[in-house]
Coordinates of C-alpha atoms in Angstrom, one line a residue:
Chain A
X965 CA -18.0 31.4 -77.1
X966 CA -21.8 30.3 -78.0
X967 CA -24.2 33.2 -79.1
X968 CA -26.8 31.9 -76.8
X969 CA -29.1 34.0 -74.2
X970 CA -26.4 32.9 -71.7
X971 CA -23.4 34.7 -73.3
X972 CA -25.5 37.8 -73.5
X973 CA -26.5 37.8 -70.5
X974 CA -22.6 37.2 -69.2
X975 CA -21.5 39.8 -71.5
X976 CA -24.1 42.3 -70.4
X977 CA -23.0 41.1 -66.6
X978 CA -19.5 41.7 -66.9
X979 CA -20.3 44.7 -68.8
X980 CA -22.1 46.3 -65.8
X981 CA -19.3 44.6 -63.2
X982 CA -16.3 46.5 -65.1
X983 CA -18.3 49.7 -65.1
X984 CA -18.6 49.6 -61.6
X985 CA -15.4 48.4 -61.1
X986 CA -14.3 51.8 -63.4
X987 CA -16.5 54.0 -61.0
X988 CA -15.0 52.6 -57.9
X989 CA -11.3 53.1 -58.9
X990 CA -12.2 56.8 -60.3
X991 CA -14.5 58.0 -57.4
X992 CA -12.8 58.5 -53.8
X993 CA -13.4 56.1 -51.4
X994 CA -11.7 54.7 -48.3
X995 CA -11.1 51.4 -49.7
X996 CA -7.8 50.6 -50.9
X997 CA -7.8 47.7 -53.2
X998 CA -4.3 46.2 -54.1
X999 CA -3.9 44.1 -56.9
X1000 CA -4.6 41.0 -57.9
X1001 CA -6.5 40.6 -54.6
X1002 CA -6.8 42.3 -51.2
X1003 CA -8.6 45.3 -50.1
X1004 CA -7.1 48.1 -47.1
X1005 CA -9.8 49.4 -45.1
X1006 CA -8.3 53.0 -44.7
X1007 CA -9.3 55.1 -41.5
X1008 CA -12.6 57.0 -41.2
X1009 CA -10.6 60.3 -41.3
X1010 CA -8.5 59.6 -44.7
X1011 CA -10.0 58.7 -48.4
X1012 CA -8.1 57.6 -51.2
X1013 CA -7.4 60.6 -52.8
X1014 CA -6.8 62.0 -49.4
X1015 CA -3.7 59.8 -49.1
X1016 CA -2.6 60.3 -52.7
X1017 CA -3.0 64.2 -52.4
X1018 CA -0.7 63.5 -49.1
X1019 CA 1.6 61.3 -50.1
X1020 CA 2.2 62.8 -53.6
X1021 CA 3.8 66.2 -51.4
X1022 CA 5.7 64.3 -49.2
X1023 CA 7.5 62.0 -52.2
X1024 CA 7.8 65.6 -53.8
X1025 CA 9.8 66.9 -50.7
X1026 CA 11.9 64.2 -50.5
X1027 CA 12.8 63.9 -54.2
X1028 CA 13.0 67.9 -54.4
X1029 CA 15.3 67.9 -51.1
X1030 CA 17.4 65.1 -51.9
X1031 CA 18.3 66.6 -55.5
X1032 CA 18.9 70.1 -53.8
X1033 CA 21.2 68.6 -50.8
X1034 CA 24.1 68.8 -52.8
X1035 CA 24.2 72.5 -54.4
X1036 CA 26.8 72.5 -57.0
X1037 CA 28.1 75.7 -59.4
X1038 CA 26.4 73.2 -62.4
X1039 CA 23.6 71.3 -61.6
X1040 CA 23.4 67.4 -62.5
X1041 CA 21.3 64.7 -62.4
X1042 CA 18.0 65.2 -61.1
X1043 CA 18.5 68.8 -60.1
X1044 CA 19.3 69.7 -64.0
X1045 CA 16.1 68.5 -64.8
X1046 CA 14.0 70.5 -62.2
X1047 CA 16.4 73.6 -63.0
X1048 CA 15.1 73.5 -66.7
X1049 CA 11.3 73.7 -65.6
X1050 CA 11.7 76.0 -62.7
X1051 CA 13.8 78.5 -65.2
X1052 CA 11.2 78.1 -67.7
X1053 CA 8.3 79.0 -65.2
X1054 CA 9.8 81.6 -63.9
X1055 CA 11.3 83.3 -67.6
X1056 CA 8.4 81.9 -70.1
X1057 CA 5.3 82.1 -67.7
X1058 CA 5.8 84.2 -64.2
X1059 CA 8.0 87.1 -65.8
X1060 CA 6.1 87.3 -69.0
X1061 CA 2.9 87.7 -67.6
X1062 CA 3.7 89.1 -64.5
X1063 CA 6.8 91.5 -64.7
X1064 CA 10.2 91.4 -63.8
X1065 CA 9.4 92.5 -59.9
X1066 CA 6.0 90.0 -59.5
X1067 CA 7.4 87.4 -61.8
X1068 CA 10.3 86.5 -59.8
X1069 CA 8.1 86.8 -56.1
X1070 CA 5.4 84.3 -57.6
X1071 CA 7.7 81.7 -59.6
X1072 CA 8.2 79.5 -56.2
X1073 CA 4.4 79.6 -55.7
X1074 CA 4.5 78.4 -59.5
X1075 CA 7.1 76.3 -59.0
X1076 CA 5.0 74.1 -56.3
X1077 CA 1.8 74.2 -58.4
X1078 CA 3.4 72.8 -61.7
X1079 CA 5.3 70.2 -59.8
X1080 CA 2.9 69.4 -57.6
X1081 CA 0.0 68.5 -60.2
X1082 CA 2.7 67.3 -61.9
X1083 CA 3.7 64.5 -59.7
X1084 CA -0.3 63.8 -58.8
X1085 CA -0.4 62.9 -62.2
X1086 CA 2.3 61.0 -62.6
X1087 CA 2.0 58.8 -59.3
X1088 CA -2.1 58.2 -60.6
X1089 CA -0.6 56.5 -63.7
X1090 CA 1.3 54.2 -61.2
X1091 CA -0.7 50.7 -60.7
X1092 CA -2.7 50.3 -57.7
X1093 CA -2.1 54.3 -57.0
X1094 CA -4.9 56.9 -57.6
X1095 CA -5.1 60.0 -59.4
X1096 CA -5.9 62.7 -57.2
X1097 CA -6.3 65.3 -59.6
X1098 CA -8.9 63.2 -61.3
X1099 CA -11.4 64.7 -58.1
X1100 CA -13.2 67.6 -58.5
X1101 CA -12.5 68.6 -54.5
X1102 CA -8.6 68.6 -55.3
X1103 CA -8.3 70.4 -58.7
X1104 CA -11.0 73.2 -56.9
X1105 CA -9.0 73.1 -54.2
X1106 CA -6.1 73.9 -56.8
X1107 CA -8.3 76.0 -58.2
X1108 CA -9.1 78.2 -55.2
X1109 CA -5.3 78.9 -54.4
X1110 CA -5.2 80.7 -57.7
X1111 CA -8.1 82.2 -57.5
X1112 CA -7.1 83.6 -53.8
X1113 CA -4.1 85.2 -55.0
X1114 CA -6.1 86.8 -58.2
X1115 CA -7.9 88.7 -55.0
X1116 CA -6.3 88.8 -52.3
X1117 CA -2.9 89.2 -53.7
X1118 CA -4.5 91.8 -56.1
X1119 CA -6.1 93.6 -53.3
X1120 CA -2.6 93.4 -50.9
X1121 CA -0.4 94.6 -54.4
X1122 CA -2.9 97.0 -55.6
X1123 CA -5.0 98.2 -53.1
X1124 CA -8.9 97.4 -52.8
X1125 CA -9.8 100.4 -54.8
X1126 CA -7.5 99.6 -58.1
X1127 CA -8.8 95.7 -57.5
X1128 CA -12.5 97.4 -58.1
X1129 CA -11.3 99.4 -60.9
X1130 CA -9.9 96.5 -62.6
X1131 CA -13.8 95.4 -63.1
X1132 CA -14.3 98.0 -65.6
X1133 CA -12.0 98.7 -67.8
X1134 CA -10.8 102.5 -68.6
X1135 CA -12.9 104.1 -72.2
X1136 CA -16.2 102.0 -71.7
X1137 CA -19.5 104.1 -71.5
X1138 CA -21.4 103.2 -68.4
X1139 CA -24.3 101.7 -70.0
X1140 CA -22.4 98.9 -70.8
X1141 CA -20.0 98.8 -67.8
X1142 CA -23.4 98.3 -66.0
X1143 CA -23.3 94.8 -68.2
X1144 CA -19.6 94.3 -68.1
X1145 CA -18.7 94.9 -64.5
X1146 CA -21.0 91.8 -63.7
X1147 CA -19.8 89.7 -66.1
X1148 CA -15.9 90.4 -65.1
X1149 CA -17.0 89.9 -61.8
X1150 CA -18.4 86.4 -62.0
X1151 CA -15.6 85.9 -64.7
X1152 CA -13.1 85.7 -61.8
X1153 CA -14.8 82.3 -60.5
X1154 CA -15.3 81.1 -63.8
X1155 CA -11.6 81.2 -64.6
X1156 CA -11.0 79.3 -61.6
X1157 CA -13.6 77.0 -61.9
X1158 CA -12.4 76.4 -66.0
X1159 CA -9.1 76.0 -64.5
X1160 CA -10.1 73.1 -62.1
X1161 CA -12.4 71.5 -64.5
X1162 CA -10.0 71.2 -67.2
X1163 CA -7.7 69.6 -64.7
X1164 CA -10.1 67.3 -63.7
X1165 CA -11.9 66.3 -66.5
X1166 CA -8.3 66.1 -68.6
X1167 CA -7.3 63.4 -66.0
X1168 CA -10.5 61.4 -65.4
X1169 CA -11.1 61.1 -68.9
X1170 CA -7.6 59.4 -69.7
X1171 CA -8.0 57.1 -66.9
X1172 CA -11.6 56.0 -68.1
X1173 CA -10.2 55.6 -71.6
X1174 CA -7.7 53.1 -70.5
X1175 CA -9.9 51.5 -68.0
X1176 CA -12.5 51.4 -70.5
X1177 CA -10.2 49.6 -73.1
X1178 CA -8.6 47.0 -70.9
X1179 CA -12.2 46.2 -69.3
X1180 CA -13.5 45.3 -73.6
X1181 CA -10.5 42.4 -72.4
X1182 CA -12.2 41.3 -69.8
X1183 CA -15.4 41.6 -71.2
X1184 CA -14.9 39.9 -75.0
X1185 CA -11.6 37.8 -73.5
X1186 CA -9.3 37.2 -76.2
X1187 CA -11.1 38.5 -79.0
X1188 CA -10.4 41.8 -77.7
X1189 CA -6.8 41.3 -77.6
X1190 CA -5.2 43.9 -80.0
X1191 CA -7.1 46.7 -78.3
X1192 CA -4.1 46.5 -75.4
X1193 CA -1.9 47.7 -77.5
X1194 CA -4.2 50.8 -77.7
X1195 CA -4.6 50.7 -73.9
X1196 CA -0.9 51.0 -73.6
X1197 CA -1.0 53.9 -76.5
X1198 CA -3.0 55.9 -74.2
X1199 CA -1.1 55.2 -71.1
X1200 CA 1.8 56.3 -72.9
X1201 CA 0.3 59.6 -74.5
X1202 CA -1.6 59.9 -70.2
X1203 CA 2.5 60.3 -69.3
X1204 CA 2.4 63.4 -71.5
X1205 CA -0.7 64.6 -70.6
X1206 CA 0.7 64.8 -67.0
X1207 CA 3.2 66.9 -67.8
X1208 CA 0.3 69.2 -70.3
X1209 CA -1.6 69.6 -67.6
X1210 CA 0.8 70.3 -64.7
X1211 CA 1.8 73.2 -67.3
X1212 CA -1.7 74.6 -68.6
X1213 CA -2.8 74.6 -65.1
X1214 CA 0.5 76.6 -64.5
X1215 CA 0.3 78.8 -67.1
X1216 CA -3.0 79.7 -67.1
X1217 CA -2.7 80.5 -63.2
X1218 CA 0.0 82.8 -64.1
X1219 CA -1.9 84.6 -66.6
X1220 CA -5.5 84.7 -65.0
X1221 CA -3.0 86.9 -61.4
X1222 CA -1.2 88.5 -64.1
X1223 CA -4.6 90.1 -65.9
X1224 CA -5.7 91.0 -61.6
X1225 CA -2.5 92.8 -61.3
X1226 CA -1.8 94.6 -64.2
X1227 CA -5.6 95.2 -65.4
X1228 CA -4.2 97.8 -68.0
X1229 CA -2.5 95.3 -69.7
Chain B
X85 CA -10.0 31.0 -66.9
X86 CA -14.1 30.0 -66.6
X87 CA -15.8 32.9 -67.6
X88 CA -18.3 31.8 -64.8
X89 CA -15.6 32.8 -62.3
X90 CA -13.9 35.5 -63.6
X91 CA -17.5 37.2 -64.0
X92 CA -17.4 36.3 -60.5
X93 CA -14.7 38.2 -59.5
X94 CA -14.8 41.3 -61.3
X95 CA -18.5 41.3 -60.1
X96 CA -16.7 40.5 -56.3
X97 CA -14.4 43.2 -57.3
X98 CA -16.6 46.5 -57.8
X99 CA -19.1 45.4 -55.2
X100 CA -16.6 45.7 -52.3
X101 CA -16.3 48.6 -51.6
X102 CA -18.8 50.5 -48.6
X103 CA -22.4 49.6 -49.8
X104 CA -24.1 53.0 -47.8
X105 CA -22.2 55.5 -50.0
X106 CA -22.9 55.2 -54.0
X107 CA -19.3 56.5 -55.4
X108 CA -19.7 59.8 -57.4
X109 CA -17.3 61.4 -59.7
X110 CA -18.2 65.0 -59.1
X111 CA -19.1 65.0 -55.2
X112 CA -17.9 68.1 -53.7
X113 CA -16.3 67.7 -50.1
X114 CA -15.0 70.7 -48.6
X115 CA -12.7 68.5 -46.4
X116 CA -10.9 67.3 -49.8
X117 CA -10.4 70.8 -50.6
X118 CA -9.2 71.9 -47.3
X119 CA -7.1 68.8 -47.2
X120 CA -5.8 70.2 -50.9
X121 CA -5.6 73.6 -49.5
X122 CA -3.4 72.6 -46.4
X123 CA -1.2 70.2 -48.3
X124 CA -0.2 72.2 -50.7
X125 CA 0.2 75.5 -48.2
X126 CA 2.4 73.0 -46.3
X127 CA 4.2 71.6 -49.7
X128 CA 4.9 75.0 -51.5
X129 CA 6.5 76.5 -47.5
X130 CA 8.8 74.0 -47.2
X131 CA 9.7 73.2 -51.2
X132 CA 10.5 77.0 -50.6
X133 CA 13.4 76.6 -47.9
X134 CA 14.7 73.0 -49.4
X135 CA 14.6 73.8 -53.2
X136 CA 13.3 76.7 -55.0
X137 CA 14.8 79.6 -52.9
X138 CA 18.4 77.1 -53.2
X139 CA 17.7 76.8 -57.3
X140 CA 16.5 80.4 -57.8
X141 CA 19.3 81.9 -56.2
X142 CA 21.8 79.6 -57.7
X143 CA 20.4 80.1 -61.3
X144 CA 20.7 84.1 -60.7
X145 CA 24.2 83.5 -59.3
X146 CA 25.0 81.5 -62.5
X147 CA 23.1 84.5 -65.0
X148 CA 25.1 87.1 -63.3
X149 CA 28.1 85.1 -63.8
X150 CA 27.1 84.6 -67.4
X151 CA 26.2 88.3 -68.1
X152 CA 29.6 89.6 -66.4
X153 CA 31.8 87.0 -68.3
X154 CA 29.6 88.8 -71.2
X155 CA 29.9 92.0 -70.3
X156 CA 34.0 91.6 -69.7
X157 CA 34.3 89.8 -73.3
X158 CA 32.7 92.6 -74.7
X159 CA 35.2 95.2 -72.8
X160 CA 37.8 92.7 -74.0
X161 CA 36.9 93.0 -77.6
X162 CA 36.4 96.6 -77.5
X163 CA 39.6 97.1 -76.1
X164 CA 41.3 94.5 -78.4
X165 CA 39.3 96.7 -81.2
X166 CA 41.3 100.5 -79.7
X167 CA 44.3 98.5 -79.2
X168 CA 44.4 97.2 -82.9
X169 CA 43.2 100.6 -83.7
X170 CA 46.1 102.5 -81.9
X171 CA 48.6 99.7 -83.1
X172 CA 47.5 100.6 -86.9
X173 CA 48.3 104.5 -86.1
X174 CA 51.4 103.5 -84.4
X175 CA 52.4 101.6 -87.5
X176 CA 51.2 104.2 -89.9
X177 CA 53.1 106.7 -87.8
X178 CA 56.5 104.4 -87.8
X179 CA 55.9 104.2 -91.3
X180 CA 55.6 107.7 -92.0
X181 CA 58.7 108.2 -89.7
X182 CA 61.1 105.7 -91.9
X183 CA 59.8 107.0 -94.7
X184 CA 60.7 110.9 -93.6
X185 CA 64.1 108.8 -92.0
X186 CA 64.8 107.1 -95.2
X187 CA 64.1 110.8 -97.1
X188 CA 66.3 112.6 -95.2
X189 CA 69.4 109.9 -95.4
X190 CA 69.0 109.8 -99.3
X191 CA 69.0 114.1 -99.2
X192 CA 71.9 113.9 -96.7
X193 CA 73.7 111.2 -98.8
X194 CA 73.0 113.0 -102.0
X195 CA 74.2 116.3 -100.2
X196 CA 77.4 114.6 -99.3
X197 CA 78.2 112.6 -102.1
X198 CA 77.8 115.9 -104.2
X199 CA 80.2 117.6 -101.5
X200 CA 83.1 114.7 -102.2
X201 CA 82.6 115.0 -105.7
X202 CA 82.9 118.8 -105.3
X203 CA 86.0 118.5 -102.8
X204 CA 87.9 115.5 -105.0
X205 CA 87.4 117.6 -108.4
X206 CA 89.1 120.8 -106.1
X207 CA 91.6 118.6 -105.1
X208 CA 92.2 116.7 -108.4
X209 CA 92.1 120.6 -109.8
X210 CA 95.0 121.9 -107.4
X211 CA 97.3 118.7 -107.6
X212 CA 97.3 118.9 -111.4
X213 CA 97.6 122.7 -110.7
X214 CA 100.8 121.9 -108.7
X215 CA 102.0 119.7 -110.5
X216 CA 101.9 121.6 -113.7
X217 CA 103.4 123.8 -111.8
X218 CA 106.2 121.7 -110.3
X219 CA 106.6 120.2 -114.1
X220 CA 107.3 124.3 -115.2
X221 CA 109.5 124.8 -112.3
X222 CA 111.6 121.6 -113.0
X223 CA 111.9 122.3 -117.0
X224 CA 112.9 126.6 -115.8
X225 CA 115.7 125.0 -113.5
X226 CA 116.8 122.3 -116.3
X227 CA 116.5 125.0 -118.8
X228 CA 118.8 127.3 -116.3
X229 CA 121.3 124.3 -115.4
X230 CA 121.3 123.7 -119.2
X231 CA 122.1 127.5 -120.1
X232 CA 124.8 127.1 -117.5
X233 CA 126.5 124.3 -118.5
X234 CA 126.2 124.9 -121.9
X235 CA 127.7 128.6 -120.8
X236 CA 130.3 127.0 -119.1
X237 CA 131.0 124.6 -122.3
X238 CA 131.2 127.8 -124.1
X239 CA 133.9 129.4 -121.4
X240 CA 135.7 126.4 -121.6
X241 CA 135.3 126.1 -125.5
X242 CA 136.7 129.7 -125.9
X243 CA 139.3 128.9 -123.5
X244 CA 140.2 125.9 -125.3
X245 CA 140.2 128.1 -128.8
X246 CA 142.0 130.6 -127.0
X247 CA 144.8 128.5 -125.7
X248 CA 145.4 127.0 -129.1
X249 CA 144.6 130.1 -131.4
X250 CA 147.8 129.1 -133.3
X251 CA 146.6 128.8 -136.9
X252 CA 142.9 128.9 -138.5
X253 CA 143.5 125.6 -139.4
X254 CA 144.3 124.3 -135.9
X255 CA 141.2 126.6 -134.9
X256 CA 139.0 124.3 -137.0
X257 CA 140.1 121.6 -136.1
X258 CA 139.3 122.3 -132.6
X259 CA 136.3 123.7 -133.0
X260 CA 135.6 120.8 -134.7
X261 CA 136.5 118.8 -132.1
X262 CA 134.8 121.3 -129.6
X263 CA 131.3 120.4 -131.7
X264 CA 131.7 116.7 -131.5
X265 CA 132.1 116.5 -127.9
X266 CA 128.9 118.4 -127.3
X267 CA 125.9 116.0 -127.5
X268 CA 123.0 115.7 -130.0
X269 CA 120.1 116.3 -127.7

């Protein structure tokens, strides 16, 4: 390679052409491109993400119900390994937070939450795949679940009166509940809304980082070489922040109902 | 590869897809979320029937099966504790029992060892009795057969002396003869 006006100019060209090649793959669209080559014009009603939000339950079902077809007294296989998560949901994150009697009514909605963010994750780390969770609509959408059951279930558990009540905490003068009871109020979204953000941003930004690093290849060519290895560093370390994610997400949902329905605690 | 081209087609590459919309990152579309919303109701009903309500209530089958095989060790040890505990008074009581056993066979033996002794020195006491007596009894009649014979000697000496009372000198003689005849001891 030449340092001539040229080679700028190519660099700064390829430059632009992987960064909108980054923006394409990230953003939702209804254009499926396989690679090396070929693009699937998908139908006006379905998007990308759409199908990936879709497809991730339905490969969930099946692996779920094919591991539970054959209950045994001791799991193996597959079913071992969902035991161990779905018993630590429901003892280190729905019981704790919840109690005994709540706990053990929410773990299944837990249950689906973890594994399903879990395996969104996980099938976005799979070439020519896309990360659902890495759209704002999807983790909100998440988001929103949680946030219905911080109200709604509240309100159906505790009654509407005790979910008001849970604004303003017991001992505070009302000068300052006049501040407080706003800011618990719009508190309650912003939990929600922290809890889809982090998703989301958690996701996108390891997908840009590896895009980003394999796209310095196709910019500098060869040159750039070694910084695969670091691409495939962070696809690796991606794998675990699928499974960080799928629990934070989890975790904090269980602790954000469990504050809405024991507000003394 | 010519760089030419492969500019080319990564340039080819991002500029497919539709030209009207410009992709965003943080677009909010409520169909997405009601898509999300749906999916997931859909998802978390049926992973409800197929696994979790299958794997919760086989993982609270298995802890109740834990906690009773628990609960029935810890019976089994307390009952293995009161057995060994009654077995140790039942050994301390047999002990005390052989003890009181072997006390009470050493006092009767004693007692009846002492009552032998008693009896055999009675016994030993009345046959040497007896026979002291039987020994006294034997030397009276030897003394008595020995006065009577020597009695009868004496009739039969005088007899003699009489029959022959001739001369002094024959009387001697005779009586002489009389002495020799009778013996020493």
């Amino acid at each position: 390679m030449t340092n001539t006006p040229d080679t700028a100019s190519m660099v700064t060209a390829k430059s632009e052409a992987v960064q909108a090649f980054i923006l394409h793959h990230m953003s939702d669209s209804r254009t499926w491109s396989w690679l090396p080559a070929g693009h699937e014009q998908l139908p006006a009603f379905l998007t990308l993400h759409g199908i990936m939000v879709i497809g991730s339950g339905i490969l969930l079902i099946f692996c779920l119900a094919m591991a539970c077809r054959r209950p045994t007294p001791v799991p193996h296989g597959w079913l071992n390994f969902v035991e161990f998560f779905v018993k630590y949901i429901r003892d280190d994150m729905a019981i704790p937070f919840l109690g005994e009697k709540d706990g053990r009514r929410l773990t299944p909605l837990f249950c689906s939450l973890f594994f399903y963010i879990l395996v969104m994750n996980l099938v976005g780390l799979i070439p020519c795949f896309y990360t659902a969770t890495a759209n704002i609509n999807v983790t909100l959408g998440l988001a929103s679940i949680t946030l219905f059951f911080m109200i709604a279930g509240t309100i159906l558990r505790n009654g509407p009166i005790a979910f008001l009540k849970g604004f303003a905490p017991p001992g505070i003068p009302w000068y300052i509940l006049i501040l407080l009871v706003p800011v618990e109020f719009v508190g309650l979204f912003i939990r929600a809304a922290a809890l889809a953000i982090r998703l989301f941003a958690n996701e996108m930004a390891g997908h840009l980082v590896v895009f980003s690093l394999l796209g310095m290849l196709i910019v500098y060519g060869a040159t750039a070489l070694p910084i695969s290895i670091m691409a495939v560093l962070v696809f690796i370390q991606e794998i675990f922040v699928a499974f960080l994610q799928a629990y934070i997400f989890t975790l904090l949902s269980a602790v954000f109902i469990g504050q809405r329905y024991h507000p003394a605690h | 590869m010519d760089e030419t081209l492969q500019t080319q087609s990564v340039v080819e590459v991002s500029a497919h897809p539709e030209p009207a919309a410009e992709p965003s990152l943080v677009k909010v579309s409520g169909p997405m979320m009601a898509l999300t919303w749906v999916t997931f109701a859909m998802v978390a009903l049926i992973l409800y029937k197929v696994a979790w309500k299958p794997i919760l209530a086989a993982l609270d089958m298995r802890e109740q099966g834990i906690r009773r095989a628990l609960e029935e060790a810890e019976k089994a040890r307390k009952d293995a504790l009161a057995s060994e505990e009654r077995n140790r008074i039942l050994i301390q009581e047999a002990e005390q029992e052989a003890r009181r056993i072997v006390s009470e066979a050493r006092s009767a033996a004693e007692a009846g060892a002492r009552q032998i002794r008693e009896e055999s020195e009675r016994r030993a006491r009345e046959l040497s009795e007896e026979t002291r007596r039987d020994i006294q009894a034997a030397a009276e009649q030897a003394r008595e057969a020995l006065r009577r014979e020597t009695a009868n000697m004496a009739i039969q000496l005088a007899s003699r002396v009489i029959a022959a009372n001739m001369d002094a000198a024959k009387n001697r003689d005779l009586v002489a003869e009389a002495l020799k005849e009778i013996p020493r001891s």
